[in-house]
Coordinates of C-alpha atoms in Angstrom, one line a residue:
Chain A
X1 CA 97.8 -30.5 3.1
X2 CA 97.1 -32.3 6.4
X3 CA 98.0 -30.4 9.2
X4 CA 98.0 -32.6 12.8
X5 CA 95.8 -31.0 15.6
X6 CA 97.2 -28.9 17.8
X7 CA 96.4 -27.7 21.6
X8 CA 97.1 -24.1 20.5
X9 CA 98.1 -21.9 17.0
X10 CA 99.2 -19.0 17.5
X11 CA 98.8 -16.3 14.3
X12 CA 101.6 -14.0 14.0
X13 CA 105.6 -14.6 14.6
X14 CA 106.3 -10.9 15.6
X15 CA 107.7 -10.5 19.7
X16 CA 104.1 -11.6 20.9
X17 CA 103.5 -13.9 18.7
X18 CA 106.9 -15.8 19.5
X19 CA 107.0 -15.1 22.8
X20 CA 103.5 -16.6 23.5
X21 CA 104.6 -19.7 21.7
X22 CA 107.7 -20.0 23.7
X23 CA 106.3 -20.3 27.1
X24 CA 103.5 -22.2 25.7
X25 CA 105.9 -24.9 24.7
X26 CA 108.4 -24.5 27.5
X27 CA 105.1 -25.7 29.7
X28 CA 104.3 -28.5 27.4
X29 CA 101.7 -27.0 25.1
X30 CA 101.7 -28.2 21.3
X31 CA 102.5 -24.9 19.8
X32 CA 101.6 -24.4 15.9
X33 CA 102.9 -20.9 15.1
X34 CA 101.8 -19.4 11.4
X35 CA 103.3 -16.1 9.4
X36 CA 101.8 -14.8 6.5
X37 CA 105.4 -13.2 5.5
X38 CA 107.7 -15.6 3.9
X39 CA 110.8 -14.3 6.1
X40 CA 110.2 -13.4 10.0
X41 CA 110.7 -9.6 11.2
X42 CA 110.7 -8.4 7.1
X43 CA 109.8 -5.5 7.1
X44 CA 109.9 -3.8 10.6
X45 CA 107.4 -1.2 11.1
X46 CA 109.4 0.0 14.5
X47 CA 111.3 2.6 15.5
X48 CA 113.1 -0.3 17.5
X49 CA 113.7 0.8 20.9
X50 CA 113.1 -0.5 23.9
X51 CA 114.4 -0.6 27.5
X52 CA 116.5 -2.9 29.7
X53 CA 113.7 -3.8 31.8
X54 CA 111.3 -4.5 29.0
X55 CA 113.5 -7.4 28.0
X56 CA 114.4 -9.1 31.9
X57 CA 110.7 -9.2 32.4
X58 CA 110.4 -12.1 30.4
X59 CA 113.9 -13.9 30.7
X60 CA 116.0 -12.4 27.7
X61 CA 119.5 -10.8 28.0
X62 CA 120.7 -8.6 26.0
X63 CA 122.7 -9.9 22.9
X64 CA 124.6 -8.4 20.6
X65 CA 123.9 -10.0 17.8
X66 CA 120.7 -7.8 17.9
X67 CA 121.3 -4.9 19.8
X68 CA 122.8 -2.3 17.4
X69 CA 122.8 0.3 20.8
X70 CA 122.9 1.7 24.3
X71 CA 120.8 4.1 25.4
X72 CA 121.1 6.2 28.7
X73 CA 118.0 8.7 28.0
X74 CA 116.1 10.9 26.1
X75 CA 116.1 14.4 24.7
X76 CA 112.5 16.1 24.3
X77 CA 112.5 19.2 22.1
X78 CA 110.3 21.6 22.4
X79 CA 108.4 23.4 19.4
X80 CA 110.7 26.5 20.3
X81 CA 113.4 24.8 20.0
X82 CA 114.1 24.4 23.6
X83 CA 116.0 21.0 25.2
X84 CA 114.9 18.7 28.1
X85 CA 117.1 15.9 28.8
X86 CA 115.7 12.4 31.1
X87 CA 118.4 10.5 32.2
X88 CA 116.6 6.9 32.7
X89 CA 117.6 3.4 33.6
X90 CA 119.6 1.6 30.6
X91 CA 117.8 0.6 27.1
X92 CA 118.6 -0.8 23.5
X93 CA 118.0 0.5 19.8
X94 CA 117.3 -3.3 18.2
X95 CA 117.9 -4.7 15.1
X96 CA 114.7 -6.1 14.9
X97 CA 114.3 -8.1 12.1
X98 CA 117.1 -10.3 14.1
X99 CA 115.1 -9.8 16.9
X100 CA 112.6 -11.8 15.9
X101 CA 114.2 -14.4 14.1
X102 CA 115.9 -14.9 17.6
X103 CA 112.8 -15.5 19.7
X104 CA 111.3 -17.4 16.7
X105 CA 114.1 -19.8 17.3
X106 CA 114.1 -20.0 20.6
X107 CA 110.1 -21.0 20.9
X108 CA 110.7 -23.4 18.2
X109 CA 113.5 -24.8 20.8
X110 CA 111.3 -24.9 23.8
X111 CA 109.4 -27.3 21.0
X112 CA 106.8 -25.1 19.0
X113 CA 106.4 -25.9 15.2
X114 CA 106.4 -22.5 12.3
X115 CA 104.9 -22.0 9.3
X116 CA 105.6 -19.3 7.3
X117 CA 104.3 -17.8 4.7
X118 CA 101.3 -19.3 5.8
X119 CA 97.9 -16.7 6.0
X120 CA 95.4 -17.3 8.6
X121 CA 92.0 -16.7 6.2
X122 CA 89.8 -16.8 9.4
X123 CA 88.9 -18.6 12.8
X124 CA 87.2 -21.6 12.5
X125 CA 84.1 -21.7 14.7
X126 CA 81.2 -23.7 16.6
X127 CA 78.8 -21.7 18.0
X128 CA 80.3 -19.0 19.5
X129 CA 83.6 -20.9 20.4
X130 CA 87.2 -20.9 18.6
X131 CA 88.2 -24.6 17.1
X132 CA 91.0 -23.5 14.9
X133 CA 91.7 -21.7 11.7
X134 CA 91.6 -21.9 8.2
X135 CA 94.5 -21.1 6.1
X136 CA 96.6 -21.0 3.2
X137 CA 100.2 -22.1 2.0
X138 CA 101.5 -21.7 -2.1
X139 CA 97.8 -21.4 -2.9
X140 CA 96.6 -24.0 -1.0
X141 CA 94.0 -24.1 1.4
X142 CA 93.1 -26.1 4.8
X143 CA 92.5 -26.4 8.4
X144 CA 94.1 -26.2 11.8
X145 CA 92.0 -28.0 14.5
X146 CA 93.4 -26.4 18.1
X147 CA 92.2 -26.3 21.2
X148 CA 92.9 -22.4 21.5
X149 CA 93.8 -19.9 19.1
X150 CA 96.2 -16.8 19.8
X151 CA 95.6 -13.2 17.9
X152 CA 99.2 -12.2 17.3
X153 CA 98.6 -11.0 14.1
X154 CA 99.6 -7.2 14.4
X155 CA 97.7 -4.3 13.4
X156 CA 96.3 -5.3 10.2
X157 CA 95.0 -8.4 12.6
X158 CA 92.3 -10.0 10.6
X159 CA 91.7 -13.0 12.8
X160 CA 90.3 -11.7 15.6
X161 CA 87.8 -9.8 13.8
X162 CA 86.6 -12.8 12.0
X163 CA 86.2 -14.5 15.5
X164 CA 83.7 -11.7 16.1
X165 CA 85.8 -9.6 18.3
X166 CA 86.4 -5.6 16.4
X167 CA 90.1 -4.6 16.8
X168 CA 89.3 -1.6 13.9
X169 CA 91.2 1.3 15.0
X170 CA 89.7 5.0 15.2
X171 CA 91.3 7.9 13.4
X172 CA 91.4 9.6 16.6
X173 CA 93.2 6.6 18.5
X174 CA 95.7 5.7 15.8
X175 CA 98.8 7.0 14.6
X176 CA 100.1 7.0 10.8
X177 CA 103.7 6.2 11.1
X178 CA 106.5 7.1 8.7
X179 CA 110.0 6.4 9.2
X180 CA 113.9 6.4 7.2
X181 CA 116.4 4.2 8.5
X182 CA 119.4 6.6 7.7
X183 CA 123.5 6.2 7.5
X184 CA 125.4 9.4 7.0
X185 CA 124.0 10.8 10.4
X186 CA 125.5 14.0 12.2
X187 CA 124.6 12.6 15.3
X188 CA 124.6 15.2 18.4
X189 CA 125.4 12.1 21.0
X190 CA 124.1 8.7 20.2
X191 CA 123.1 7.2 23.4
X192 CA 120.1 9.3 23.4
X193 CA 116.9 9.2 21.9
X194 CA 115.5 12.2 20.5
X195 CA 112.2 13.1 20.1
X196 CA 111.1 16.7 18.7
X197 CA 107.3 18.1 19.5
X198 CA 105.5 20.8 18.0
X199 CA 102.1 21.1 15.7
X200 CA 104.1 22.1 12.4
X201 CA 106.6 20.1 13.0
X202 CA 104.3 16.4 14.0
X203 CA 100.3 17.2 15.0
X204 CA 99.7 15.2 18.0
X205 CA 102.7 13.1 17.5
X206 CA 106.3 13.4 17.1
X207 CA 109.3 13.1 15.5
X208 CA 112.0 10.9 16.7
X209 CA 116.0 9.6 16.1
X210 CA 116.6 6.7 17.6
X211 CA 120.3 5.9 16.8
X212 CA 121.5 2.3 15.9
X213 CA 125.0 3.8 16.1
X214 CA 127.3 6.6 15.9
X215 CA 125.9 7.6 12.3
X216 CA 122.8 5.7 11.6
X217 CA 119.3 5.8 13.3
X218 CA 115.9 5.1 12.6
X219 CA 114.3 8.6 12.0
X220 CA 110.7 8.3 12.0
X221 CA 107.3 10.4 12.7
X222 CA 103.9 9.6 14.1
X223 CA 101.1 11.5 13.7
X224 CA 97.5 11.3 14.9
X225 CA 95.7 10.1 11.8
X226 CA 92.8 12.3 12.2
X227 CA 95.1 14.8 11.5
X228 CA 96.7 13.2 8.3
X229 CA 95.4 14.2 4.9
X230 CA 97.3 15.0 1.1
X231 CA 100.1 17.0 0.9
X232 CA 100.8 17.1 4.9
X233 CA 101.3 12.9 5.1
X234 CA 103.4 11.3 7.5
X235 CA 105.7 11.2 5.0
X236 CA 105.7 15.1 3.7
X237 CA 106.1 16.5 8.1
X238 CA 109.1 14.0 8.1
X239 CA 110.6 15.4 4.4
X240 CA 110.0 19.0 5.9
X241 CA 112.0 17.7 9.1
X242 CA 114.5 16.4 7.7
X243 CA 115.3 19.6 5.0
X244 CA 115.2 21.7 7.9
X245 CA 117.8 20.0 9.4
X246 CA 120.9 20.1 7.5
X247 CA 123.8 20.1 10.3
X248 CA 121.9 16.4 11.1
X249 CA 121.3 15.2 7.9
X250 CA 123.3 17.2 5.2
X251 CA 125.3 13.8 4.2
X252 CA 122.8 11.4 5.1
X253 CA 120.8 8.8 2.9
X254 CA 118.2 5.9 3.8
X255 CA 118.9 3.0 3.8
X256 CA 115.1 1.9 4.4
X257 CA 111.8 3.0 4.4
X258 CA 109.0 2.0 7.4
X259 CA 105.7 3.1 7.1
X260 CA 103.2 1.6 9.6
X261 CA 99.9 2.3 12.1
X262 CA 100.4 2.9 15.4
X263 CA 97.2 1.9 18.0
X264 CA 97.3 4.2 20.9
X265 CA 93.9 3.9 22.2
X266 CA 95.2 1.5 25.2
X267 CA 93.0 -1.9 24.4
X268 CA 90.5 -3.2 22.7
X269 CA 87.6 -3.7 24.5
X270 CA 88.0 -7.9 24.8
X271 CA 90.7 -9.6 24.7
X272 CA 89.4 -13.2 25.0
X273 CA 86.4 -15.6 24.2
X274 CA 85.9 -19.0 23.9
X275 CA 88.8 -21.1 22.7
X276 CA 90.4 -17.5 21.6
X277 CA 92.9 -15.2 22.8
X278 CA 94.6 -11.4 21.4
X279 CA 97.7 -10.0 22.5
X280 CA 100.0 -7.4 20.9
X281 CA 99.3 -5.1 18.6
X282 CA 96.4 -6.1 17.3
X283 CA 94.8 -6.3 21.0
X284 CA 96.4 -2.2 20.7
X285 CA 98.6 -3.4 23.8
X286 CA 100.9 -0.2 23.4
X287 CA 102.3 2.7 25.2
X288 CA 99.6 5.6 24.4
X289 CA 102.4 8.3 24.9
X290 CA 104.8 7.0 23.2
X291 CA 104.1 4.6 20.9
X292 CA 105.9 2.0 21.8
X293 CA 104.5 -1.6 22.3
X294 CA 107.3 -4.8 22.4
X295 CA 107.8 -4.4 25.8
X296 CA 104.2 -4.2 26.6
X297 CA 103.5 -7.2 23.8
X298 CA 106.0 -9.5 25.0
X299 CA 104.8 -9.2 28.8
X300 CA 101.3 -9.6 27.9
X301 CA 102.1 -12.5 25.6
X302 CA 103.9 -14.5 28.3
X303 CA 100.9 -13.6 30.7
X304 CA 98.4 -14.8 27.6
X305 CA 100.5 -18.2 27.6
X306 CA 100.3 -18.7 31.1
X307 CA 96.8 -18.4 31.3
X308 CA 96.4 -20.2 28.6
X309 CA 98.7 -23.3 29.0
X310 CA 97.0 -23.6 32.6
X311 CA 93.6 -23.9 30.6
X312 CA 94.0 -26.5 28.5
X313 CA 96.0 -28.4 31.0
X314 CA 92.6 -28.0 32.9
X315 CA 90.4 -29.4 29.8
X316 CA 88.5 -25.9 30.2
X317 CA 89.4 -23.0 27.3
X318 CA 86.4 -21.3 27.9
X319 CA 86.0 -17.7 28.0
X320 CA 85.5 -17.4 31.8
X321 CA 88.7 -19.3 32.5
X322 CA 90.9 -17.0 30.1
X323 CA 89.6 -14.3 31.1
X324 CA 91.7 -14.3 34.1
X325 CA 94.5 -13.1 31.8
X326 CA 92.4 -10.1 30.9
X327 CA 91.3 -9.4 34.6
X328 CA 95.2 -9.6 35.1
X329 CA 96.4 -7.1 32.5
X330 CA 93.8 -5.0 33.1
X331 CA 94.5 -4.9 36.9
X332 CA 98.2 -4.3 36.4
X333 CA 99.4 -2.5 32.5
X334 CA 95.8 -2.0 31.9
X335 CA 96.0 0.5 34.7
X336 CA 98.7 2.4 33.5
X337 CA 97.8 2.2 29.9
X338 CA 94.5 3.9 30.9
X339 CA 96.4 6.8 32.6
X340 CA 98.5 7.3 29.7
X341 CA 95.9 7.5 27.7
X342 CA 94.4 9.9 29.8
X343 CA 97.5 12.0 29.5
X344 CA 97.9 11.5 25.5
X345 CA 94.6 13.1 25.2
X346 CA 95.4 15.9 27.6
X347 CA 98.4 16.4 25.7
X348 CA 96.6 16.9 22.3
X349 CA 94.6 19.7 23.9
X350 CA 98.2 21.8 24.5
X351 CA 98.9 24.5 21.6
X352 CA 102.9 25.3 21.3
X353 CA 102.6 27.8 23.7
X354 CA 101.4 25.5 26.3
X355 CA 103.6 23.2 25.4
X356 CA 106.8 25.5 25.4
X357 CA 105.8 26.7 28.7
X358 CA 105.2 23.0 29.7
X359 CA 108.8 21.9 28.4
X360 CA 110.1 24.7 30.8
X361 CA 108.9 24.2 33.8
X362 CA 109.3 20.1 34.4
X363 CA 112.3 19.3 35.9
X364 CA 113.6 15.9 34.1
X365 CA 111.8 14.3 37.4
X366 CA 108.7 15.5 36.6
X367 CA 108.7 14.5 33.0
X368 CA 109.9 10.9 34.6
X369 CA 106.7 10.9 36.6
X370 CA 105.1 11.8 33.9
X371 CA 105.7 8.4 31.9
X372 CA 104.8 6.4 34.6
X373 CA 101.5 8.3 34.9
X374 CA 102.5 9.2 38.2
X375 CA 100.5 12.8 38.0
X376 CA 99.7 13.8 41.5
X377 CA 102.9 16.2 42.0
X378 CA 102.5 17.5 39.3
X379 CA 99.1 19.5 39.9
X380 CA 101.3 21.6 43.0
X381 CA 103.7 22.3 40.2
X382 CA 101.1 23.9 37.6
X383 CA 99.1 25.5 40.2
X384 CA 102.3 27.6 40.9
X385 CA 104.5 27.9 37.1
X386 CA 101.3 27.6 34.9
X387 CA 97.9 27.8 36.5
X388 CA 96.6 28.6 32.7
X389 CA 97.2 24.7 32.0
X390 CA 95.9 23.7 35.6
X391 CA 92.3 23.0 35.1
X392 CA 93.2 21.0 32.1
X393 CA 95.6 18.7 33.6
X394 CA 92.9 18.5 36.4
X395 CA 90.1 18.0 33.9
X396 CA 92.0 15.3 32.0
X397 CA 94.7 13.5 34.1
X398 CA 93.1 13.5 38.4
X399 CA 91.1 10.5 39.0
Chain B
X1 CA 89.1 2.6 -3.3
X2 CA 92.2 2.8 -5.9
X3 CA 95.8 2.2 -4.5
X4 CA 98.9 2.9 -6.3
X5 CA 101.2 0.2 -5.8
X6 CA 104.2 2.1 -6.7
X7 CA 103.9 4.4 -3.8
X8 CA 102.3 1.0 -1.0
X9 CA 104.7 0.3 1.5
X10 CA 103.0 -2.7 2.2
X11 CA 102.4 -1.8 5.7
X12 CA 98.9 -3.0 6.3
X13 CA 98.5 0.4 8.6
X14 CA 95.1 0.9 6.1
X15 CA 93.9 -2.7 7.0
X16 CA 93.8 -1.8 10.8
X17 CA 91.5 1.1 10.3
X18 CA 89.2 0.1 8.1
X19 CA 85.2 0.0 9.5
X20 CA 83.9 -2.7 6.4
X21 CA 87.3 -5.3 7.2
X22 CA 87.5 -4.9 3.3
X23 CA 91.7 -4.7 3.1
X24 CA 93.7 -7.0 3.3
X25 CA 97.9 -7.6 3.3
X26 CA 99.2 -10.7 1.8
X27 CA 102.8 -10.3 2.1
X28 CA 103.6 -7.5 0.3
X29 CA 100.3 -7.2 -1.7
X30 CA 97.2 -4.8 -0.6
X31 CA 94.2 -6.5 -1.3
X32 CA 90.9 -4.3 -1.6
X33 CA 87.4 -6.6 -1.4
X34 CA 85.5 -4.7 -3.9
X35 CA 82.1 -5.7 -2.3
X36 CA 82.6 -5.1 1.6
X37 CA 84.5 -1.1 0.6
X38 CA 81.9 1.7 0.6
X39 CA 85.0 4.0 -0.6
X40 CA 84.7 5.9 2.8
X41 CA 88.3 7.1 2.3
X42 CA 89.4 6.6 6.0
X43 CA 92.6 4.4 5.0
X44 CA 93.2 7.0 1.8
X45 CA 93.4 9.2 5.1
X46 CA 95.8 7.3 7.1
X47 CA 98.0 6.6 4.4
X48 CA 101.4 8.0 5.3
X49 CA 102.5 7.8 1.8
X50 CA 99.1 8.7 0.2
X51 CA 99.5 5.5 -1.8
X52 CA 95.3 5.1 -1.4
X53 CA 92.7 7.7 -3.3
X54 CA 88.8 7.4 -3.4
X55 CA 87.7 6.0 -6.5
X56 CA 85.3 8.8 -7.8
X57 CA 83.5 6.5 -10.5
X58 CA 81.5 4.6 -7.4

């Protein structure tokens, strides 16, 4: 098979994979996009939410041909059993495997070309610069000259690591995610998002019911994987969850299963080199608290494109002149991210009891703050209701 | 590393922790690279569906 050179391929047709390609060819760029899966978005490995704002940042309205949702907050509960409710601005349970097939056609629109069921093998290189890929459709093999390459290839991202840039995950940075999309649902309100905290029932992690409607959500689990071994799986917390619950899910059934990793170490350590570029998962571009990453993906993967149209309309891919979409990330999510981190790691150090007593005393503004690593406040606010926790959060979340 | 394919859901969450890059996901199909796994058992570990044991023979 003879594939025509391109100025960029980008490897992966998920949110930042498509969304890369989209401004790449809105700005002129000739946009190869490859898939290993044979249909876009099949199977999700998401608990599907994300919030109004995630979506205007890069130019998409709501639609609902893929928005199965409204969602007005969430509802944290405590290992006691105790409720905290944050109101915050609007957001969207998505049906993502639409999702994608929507921002795969719209990049091919702005004038990128797809491949799918296509596999990246490995990036092609001289010296220490990126000058394509080499891949493989129905068995057969070839080569994709481009003038830059772009990691969108997820978690399992092999590309980048053959470029010589490690995206491995560590036990202690990673999540091992188990989810049921369910129908049958007693649902206790389904504009909110529910997420359920303690050590028996999710160890560093948590449970959570995102609804896709009045009685069907995606009920999932992440747990730190460090913490994952037989007979307490993912899987068997969210089977104990779910049996414990009958007024919830007494008359429910799946309707699919998700299983998936979750990166939630805030970044790899490069995100570009020579002729080479990672965003997404696989550059572990996702909310450390949370979890949650297309937001974060898509605006990083316009911000990659940018960059990255800019250079080869310059003639210069080099690492020094991409970098500037690192710098920029860095400077801006990259701050954040950081933070979170910081606080995900403070967080692991709580025991129920510190946790119970931490669900008591934030108010639904503190937790707020608290997601937007905004922790200064909130010292004033353990000093007086729980100066047990105080040197802890000082330890782990000033600076 | 020996994986049960009835219980894989094809997720690939084993590929992204593995140290040796010896997994990989074609479509729906875990692939183990015999040669690059040392049967360290990190991705039996993740597996949230233990579909991955150590093979004890190596």
């Amino acid at each position: 098979m003879k594939i025509p050179d391109y100025d960029a391929v980008v490897v992966g047709a998920g949110p930042a994979g498509s969304i890369a390609a989209r401004f790449l060819a809105e700005k002129g760029v000739k946009t190869l996009v490859v898939d290993k899966k044979q249909e876009i978005g099949t199977p999700k490995r998401c608990a599907e939410g994300i919030n109004l704002g995630g979506l205007e940042k890069i130019g998409i309205k709501p639609d609902p041909r893929w928005v199965t949702s409204e969602i007005t907050g969430s509802t944290i509960h405590s290992p006691g059993g105790g409720k905290v409710v944050c109101k915050f601005s609007k957001g969207y349970v998505l049906e993502r495997k639409i999702f994608e097939k929507h921002l795969a056609m719209d990049a091919i629109r702005a004038g990128a070309r797809y491949m799918v069921k296509t596999r990246a093998i490995e990036a092609i290189k001289e010296g220490d610069k990126v000058t394509g890929i080499r891949a493989e459709f129905m068995g057969e093999e070839f080569t994709i000259n481009s003038k830059l390459v772009i990691a969108a290839d997820g978690v399992d991202s092999k590309i980048a690591r053959s470029a010589g840039i490690n995206t491995t995950n560590k036990m202690t940075d990673y999540h091992s995610g188990f989810q049921y999309e369910m129908a049958g649902l007693n649902l206790e309100g389904h504009d909110m998002l529910h997420l359920y905290f303690g050590n028996e029932i999710a160890p560093k992690g948590y449970v959570w019911i995102f609804p896709k409607g009045k009685d069907v959500a995606n009920v999932g689990i992440g747990i730190l994987a460090s913490q994952s071994e037989e007979g307490n799986r993912a899987r068997d917390y969210l089977d104990r969850f779910i049996e414990s619950h009958p007024e919830t899910f007494g008359n429910s059934s799946p309707i699919e299963i998700n299983t998936g990793g979750i990166p939630v170490s805030s970044s790899v350590d490069t995100f570009v080199m020579d002729g080479f570029m990672i965003v997404g998962d696989a550059a572990h571009q996702v909310n450390p608290i949370h979890g949650g990453g297309m937001a974060i993906a898509m605006k990083a993967a316009k911000l990659c494109a940018e960059v990255g149209a800019q250079a080869i309309k310059e003639g210069n891919v080099s690492k020094e002149r991409l970098y500037e979409y690192e710098k920029t990330w860095r400077e801006t999510e990259g701050v954040k991210l950081q933070k979170l981190f910081k606080l995900r790691i403070f967080l692991e150090k709580l025991n129920d009891n510190d946790f119970e007593k931490f669900a008591d005393i934030l108010s639904e503004e503190d937790i707020i703050k608290l997601t937007n690593a905004e922790y200064k406040s909130l010292f004033k606010t353990f000093a007086r209701k729980a100066p047990k926790i105080l040197p802890l959060a000082l330890k782990f979340l000033s600076g | 590393m020996e994986l049960d394919r009835d219980k894989c859901c094809y997720c690939g969450g084993c590929v992204g922790i593995c140290p040796e890059n010896a997994l990989e996901l074609r479509e729906t199909a875990l692939c183990i690279d015999g040669e690059r796994c040392k049967n360290c058992g990190l991705c039996a570990k993740f597996c949230p569906v233990g579909a991955l044991t150590k093979d004890e023979n190596s």
